[in-house]
Coordinates of C-alpha atoms and ligand atoms in Angstrom, one line a residue:
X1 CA -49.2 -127.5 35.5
X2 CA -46.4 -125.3 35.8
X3 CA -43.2 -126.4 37.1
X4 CA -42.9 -124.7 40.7
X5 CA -38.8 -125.8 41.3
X6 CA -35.9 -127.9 40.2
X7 CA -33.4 -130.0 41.2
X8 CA -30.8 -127.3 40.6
X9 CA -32.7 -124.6 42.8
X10 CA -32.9 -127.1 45.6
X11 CA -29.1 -127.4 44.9
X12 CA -28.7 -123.9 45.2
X13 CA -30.6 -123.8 47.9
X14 CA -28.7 -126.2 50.2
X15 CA -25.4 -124.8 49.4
X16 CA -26.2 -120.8 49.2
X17 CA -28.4 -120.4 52.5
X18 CA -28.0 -116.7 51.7
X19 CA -30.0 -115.0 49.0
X20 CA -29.8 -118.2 47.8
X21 CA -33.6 -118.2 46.3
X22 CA -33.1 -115.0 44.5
X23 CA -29.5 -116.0 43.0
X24 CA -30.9 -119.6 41.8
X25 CA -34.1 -118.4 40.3
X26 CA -32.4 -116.0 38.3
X27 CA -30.0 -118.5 37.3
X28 CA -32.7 -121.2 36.6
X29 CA -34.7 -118.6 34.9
X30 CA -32.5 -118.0 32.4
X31 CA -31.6 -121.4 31.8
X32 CA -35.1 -122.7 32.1
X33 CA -36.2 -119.9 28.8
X34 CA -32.9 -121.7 27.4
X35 CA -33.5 -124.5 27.0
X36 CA -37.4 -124.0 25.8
X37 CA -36.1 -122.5 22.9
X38 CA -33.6 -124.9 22.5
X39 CA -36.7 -127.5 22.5
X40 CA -38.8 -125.4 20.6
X41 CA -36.5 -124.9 17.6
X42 CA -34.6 -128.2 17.5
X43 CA -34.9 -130.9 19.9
X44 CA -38.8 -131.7 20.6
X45 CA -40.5 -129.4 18.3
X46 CA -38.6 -130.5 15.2
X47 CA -39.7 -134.1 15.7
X48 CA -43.2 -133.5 16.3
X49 CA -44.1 -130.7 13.4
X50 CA -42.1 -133.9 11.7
X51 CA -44.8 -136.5 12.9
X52 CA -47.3 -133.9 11.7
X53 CA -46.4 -133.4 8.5
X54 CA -46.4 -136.6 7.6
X55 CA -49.3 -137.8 8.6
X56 CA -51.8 -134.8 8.6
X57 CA -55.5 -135.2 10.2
X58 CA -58.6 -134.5 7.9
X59 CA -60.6 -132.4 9.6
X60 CA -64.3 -132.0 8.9
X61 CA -66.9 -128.7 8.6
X62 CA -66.9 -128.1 12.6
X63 CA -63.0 -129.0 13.0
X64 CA -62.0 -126.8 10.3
X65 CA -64.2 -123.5 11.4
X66 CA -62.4 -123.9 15.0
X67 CA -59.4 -123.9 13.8
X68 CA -59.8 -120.9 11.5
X69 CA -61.3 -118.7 14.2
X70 CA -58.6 -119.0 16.5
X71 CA -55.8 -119.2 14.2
X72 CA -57.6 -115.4 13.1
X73 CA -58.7 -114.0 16.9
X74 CA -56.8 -116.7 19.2
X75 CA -60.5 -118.3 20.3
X76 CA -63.6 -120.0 19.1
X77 CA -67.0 -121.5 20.7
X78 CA -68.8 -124.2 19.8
X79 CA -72.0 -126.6 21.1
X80 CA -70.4 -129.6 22.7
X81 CA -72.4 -131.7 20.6
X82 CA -71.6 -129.9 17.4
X83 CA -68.2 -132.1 18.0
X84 CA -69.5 -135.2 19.5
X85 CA -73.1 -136.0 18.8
X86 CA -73.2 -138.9 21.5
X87 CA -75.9 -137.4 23.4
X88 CA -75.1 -140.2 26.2
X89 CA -71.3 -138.6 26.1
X90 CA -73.1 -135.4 27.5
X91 CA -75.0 -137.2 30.0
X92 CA -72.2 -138.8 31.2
X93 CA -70.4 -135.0 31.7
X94 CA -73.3 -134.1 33.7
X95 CA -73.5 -137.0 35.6
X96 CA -69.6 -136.5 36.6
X97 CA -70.6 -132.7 37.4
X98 CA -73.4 -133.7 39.6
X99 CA -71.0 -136.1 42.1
X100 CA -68.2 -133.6 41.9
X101 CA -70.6 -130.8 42.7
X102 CA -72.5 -132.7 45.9
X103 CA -68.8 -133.8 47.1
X104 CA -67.4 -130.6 46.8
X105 CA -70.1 -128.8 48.2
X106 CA -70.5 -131.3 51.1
X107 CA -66.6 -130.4 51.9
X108 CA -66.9 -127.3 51.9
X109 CA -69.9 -127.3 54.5
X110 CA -67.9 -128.9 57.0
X111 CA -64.8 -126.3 56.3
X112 CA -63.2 -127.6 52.9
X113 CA -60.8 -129.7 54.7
X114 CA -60.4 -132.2 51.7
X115 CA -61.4 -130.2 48.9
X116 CA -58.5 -130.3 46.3
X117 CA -57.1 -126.7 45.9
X118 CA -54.1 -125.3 45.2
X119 CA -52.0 -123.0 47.3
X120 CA -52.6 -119.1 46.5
X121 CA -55.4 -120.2 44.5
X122 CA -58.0 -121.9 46.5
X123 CA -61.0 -120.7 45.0
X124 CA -61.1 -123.0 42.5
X125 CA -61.7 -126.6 43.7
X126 CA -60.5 -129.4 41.7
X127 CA -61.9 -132.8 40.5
X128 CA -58.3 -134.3 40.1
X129 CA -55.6 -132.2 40.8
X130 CA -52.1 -133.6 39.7
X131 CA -50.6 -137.1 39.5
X132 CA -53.3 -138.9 39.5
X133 CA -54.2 -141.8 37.0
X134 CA -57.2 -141.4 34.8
X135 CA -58.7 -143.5 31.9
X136 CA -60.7 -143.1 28.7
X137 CA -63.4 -144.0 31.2
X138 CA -63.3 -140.3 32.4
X139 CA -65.8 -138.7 30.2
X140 CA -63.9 -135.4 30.3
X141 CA -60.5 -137.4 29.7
X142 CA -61.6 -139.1 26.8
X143 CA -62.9 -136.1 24.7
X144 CA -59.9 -133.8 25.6
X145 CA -57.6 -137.4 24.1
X146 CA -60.2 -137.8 21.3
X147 CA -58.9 -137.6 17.5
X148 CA -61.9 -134.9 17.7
X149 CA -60.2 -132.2 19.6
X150 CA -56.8 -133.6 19.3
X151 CA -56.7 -133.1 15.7
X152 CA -58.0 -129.8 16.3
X153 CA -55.0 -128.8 18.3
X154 CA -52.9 -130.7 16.4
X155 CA -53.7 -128.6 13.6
X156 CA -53.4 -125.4 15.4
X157 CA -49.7 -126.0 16.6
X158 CA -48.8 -128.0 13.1
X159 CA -47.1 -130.3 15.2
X160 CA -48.0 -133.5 17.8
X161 CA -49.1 -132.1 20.5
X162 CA -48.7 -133.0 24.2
X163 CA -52.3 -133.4 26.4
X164 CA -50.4 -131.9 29.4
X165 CA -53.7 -131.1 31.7
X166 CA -57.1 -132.2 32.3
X167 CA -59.1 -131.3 34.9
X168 CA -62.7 -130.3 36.4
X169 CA -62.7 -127.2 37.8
X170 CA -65.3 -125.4 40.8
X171 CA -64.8 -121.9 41.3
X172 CA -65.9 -121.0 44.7
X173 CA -68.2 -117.6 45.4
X174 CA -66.5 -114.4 46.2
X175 CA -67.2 -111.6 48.2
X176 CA -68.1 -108.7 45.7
X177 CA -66.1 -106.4 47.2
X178 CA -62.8 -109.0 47.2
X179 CA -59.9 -108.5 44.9
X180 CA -59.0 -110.4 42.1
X181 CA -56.4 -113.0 42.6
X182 CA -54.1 -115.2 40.3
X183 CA -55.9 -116.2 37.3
X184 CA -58.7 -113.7 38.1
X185 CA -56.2 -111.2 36.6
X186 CA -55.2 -110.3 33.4
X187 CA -52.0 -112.8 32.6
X188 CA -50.6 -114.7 29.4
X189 CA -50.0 -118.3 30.6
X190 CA -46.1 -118.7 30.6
X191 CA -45.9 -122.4 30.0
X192 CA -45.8 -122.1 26.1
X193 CA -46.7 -120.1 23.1
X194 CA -47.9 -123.4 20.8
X195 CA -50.6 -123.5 23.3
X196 CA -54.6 -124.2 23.3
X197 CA -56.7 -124.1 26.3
X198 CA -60.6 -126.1 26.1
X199 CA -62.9 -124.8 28.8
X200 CA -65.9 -126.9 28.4
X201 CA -68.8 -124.9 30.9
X202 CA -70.9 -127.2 32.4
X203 CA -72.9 -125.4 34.7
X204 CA -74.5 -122.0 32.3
X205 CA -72.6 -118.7 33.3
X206 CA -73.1 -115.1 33.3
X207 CA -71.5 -112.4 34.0
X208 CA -71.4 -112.2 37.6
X209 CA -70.1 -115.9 37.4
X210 CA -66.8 -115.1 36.7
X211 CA -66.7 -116.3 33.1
X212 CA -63.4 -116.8 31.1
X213 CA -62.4 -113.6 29.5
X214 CA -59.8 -112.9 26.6
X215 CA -57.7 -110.0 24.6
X216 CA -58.7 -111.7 21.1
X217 CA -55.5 -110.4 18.9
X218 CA -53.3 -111.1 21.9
X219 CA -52.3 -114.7 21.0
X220 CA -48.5 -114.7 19.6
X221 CA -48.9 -113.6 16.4
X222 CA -51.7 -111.1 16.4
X223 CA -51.9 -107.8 16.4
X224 CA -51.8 -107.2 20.2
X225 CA -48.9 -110.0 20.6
X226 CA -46.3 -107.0 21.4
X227 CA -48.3 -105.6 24.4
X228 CA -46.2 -106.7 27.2
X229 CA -45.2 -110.2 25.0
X230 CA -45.4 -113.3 25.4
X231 CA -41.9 -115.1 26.5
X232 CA -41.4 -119.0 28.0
X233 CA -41.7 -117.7 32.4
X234 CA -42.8 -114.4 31.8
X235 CA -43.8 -112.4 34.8
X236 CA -43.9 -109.0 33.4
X237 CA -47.5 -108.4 33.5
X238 CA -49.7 -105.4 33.4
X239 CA -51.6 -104.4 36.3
X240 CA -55.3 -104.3 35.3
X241 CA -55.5 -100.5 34.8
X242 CA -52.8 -100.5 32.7
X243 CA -53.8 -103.3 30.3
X244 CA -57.4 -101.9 30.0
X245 CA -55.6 -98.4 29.6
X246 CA -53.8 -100.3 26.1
X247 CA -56.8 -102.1 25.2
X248 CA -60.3 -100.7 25.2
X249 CA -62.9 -102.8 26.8
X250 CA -65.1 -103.2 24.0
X251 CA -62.0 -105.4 22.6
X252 CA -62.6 -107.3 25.2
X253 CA -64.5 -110.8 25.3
X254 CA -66.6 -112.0 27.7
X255 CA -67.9 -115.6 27.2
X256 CA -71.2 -115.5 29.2
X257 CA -72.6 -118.7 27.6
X258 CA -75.1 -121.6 27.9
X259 CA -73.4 -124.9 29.6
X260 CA -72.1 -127.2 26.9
X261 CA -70.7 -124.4 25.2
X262 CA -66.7 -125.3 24.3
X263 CA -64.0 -122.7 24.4
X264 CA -60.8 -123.5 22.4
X265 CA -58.0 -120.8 23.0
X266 CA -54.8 -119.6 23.0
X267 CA -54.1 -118.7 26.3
X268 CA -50.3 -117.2 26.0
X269 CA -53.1 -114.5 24.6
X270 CA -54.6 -112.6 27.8
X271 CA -56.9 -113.6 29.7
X272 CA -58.5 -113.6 32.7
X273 CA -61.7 -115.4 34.6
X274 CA -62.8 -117.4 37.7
X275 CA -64.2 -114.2 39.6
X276 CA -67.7 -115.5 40.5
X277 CA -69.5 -113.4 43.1
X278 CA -73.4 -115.6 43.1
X279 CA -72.9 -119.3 41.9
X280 CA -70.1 -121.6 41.3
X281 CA -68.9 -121.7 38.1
X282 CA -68.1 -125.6 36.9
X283 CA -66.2 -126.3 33.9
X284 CA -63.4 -128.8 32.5
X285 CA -60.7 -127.9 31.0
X286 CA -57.7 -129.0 29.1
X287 CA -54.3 -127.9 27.9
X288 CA -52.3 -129.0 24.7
X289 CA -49.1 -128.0 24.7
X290 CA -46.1 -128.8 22.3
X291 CA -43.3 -131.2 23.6
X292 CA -40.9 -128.4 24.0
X293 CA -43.4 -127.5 27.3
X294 CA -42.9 -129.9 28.8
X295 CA -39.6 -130.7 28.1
X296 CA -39.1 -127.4 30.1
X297 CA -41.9 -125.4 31.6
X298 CA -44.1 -127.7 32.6
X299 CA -45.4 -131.0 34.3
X300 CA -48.3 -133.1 33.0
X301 CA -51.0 -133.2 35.9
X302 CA -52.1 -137.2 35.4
X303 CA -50.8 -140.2 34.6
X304 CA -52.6 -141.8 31.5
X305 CA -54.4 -145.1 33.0
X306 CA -54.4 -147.2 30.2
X307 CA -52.8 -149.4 28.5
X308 CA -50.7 -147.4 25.3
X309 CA -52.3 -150.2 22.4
X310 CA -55.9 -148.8 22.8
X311 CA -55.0 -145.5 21.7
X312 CA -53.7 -144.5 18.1
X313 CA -50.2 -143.0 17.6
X314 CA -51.1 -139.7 17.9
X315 CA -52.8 -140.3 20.8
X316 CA -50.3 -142.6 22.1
X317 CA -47.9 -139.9 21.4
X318 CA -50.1 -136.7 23.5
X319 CA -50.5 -138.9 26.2
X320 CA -46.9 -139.6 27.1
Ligands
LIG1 O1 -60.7 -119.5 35.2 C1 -60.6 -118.9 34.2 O2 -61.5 -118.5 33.5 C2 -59.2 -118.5 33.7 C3 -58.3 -119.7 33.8 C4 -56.9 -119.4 33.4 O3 -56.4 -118.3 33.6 C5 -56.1 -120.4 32.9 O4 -56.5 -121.5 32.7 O5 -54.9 -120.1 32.5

């Protein structure tokens, strides 16, 4: 979750009544992108690539391919049960899908009153939202802290990284003719560039169901990193003719994909997706980020329900 204000904007903003917003989130701008790099190169980030090189995860065939694609193109896709063959871990995803679906759906019959959305963007309905406490019960939680995709990121940002969001997402039906909104438009998420993203689909979607779409290249580090590039708050963005006017469409990834299908990526790359105009579009997804995140930009959405001794130190250590 990104961090929406401070303490020292709401300082500013009791003792400057006058332009005080714009003065203080200049200021806190600047300071905020501060103090991420001052995270990022010495005080959390150090640690953590620390913790990682000393005690580096073996990976097997399916963890090492996922890694490789998006360390080359910034994404990669793979079956859900290519990375855990429980077939009655699956089961349990769908059954989770099928209550949240019926609640949702039920809510949103009688006018959405308690669906969980956030402002700005209420056309994606969450399962959870923030602070609230989940456990390796969830069946989402407990493969986004497994050593199965944590090792995974791990790898990717060569460091310990931080589970900083989990969450079941339903993306409600649009008018075809409506414009995109927030996250339906091209963006690089500002919370961190040691960043991967796991959209998990559980319902299938095509292409008029909004699926998730990405620049691959456009990760830090690839070859479209310097259009309009990636920086900790950045809010420079392209409209969408002018990024489709630097990058031709046929660059352009759509994942249109079968339900179980995993999506790992680098989302400081651009992307885009949500936009369904037919059915909802229901997926999970989580964020690893590194400490230096959210030491600055951002605020983990739940509170980790167990107890710290069931989980291993890595674990231990992405979960806090
Ligand atoms: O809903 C989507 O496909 C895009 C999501 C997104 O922009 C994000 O998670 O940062």
């Amino acid at each position: 979750m990104h961090r929406q204000r401070t303490q020292f904007s709401r300082r500013v903003n009791r003792v400057l009544t006058h332009r005080a917003d714009r003065v203080s989130k200049a200021v806190e701008r600047r300071g905020i992108r501060a103090t991420y790099r001052l995270h990022d190169s010495v005080l959390s980030n150090r640690k953590s690539r620390a913790l990682y090189e000393g005690d580096r995860p073996h990976l097997d065939d399916v963890q090492r391919s996922i890694l490789a694609d998006v360390e080359k193109s910034g994404y990669a896709t793979v079956p859900f049960a290519d990375l855990f063959a429980d077939e009655l871990h699956w089961q349990e995803l769908e059954a989770m899908r099928d209550r949240f679906v019926a609640d949702t759906e039920a809510d949103l019959a009688k006018g959405g009153e308690n669906v969980r959305v956030r402002a700005g963007k209420e056309f994606v309905v969450r399962l959870h939202s923030y602070g609230v406490p989940i456990g390796l019960d969830d069946p989402w939680f407990r493969a986004a802290a497994s050593r199965r995709m944590l090792d995974v990121a791990n790898a990717y940002l060569e460091m310990w990284s931080k589970l900083e969001y989990v969450d079941v997402w339903y993306s409600v039906p649009q008018p075809a003719d409506a414009e995109r909104i927030s996250s339906q438009r091209w963006h690089r998420d500002y919370n961190d560039q040691h960043l991967l993203k796991v959209f998990l689909y559980l319902v299938d979607v095509d292409e008029a169901m909004g699926p998730f779409q990405y620049v691959p290249g456009s990760q830090p580090g690839g070859p479209y990193a310097d259009a309009w590039p990636w920086e900790p708050l950045g809010q420079n963005y392209p409209t969408e003719e002018e990024l489709e006017a630097r990058i031709p469409s046929s660059e352009v990834r759509a994942f249109t994909a079968p339900k179980g299908t995993l999506i790992f990526c680098n989302t400081a790359g651009f992307h885009r997706g949500g936009f369904s105009t037919t059915s909802p579009r229901v997926l999970a997804t989580a964020t690893y980020s590194s400490p230096a995140s959210l030491a600055s930009l951002t605020t983990r959405s739940y509170d980790f329900a167990g107890s710290p001794g069931e989980v291993d130190a890595p674990t231990r250590f992405a979960l806090s």
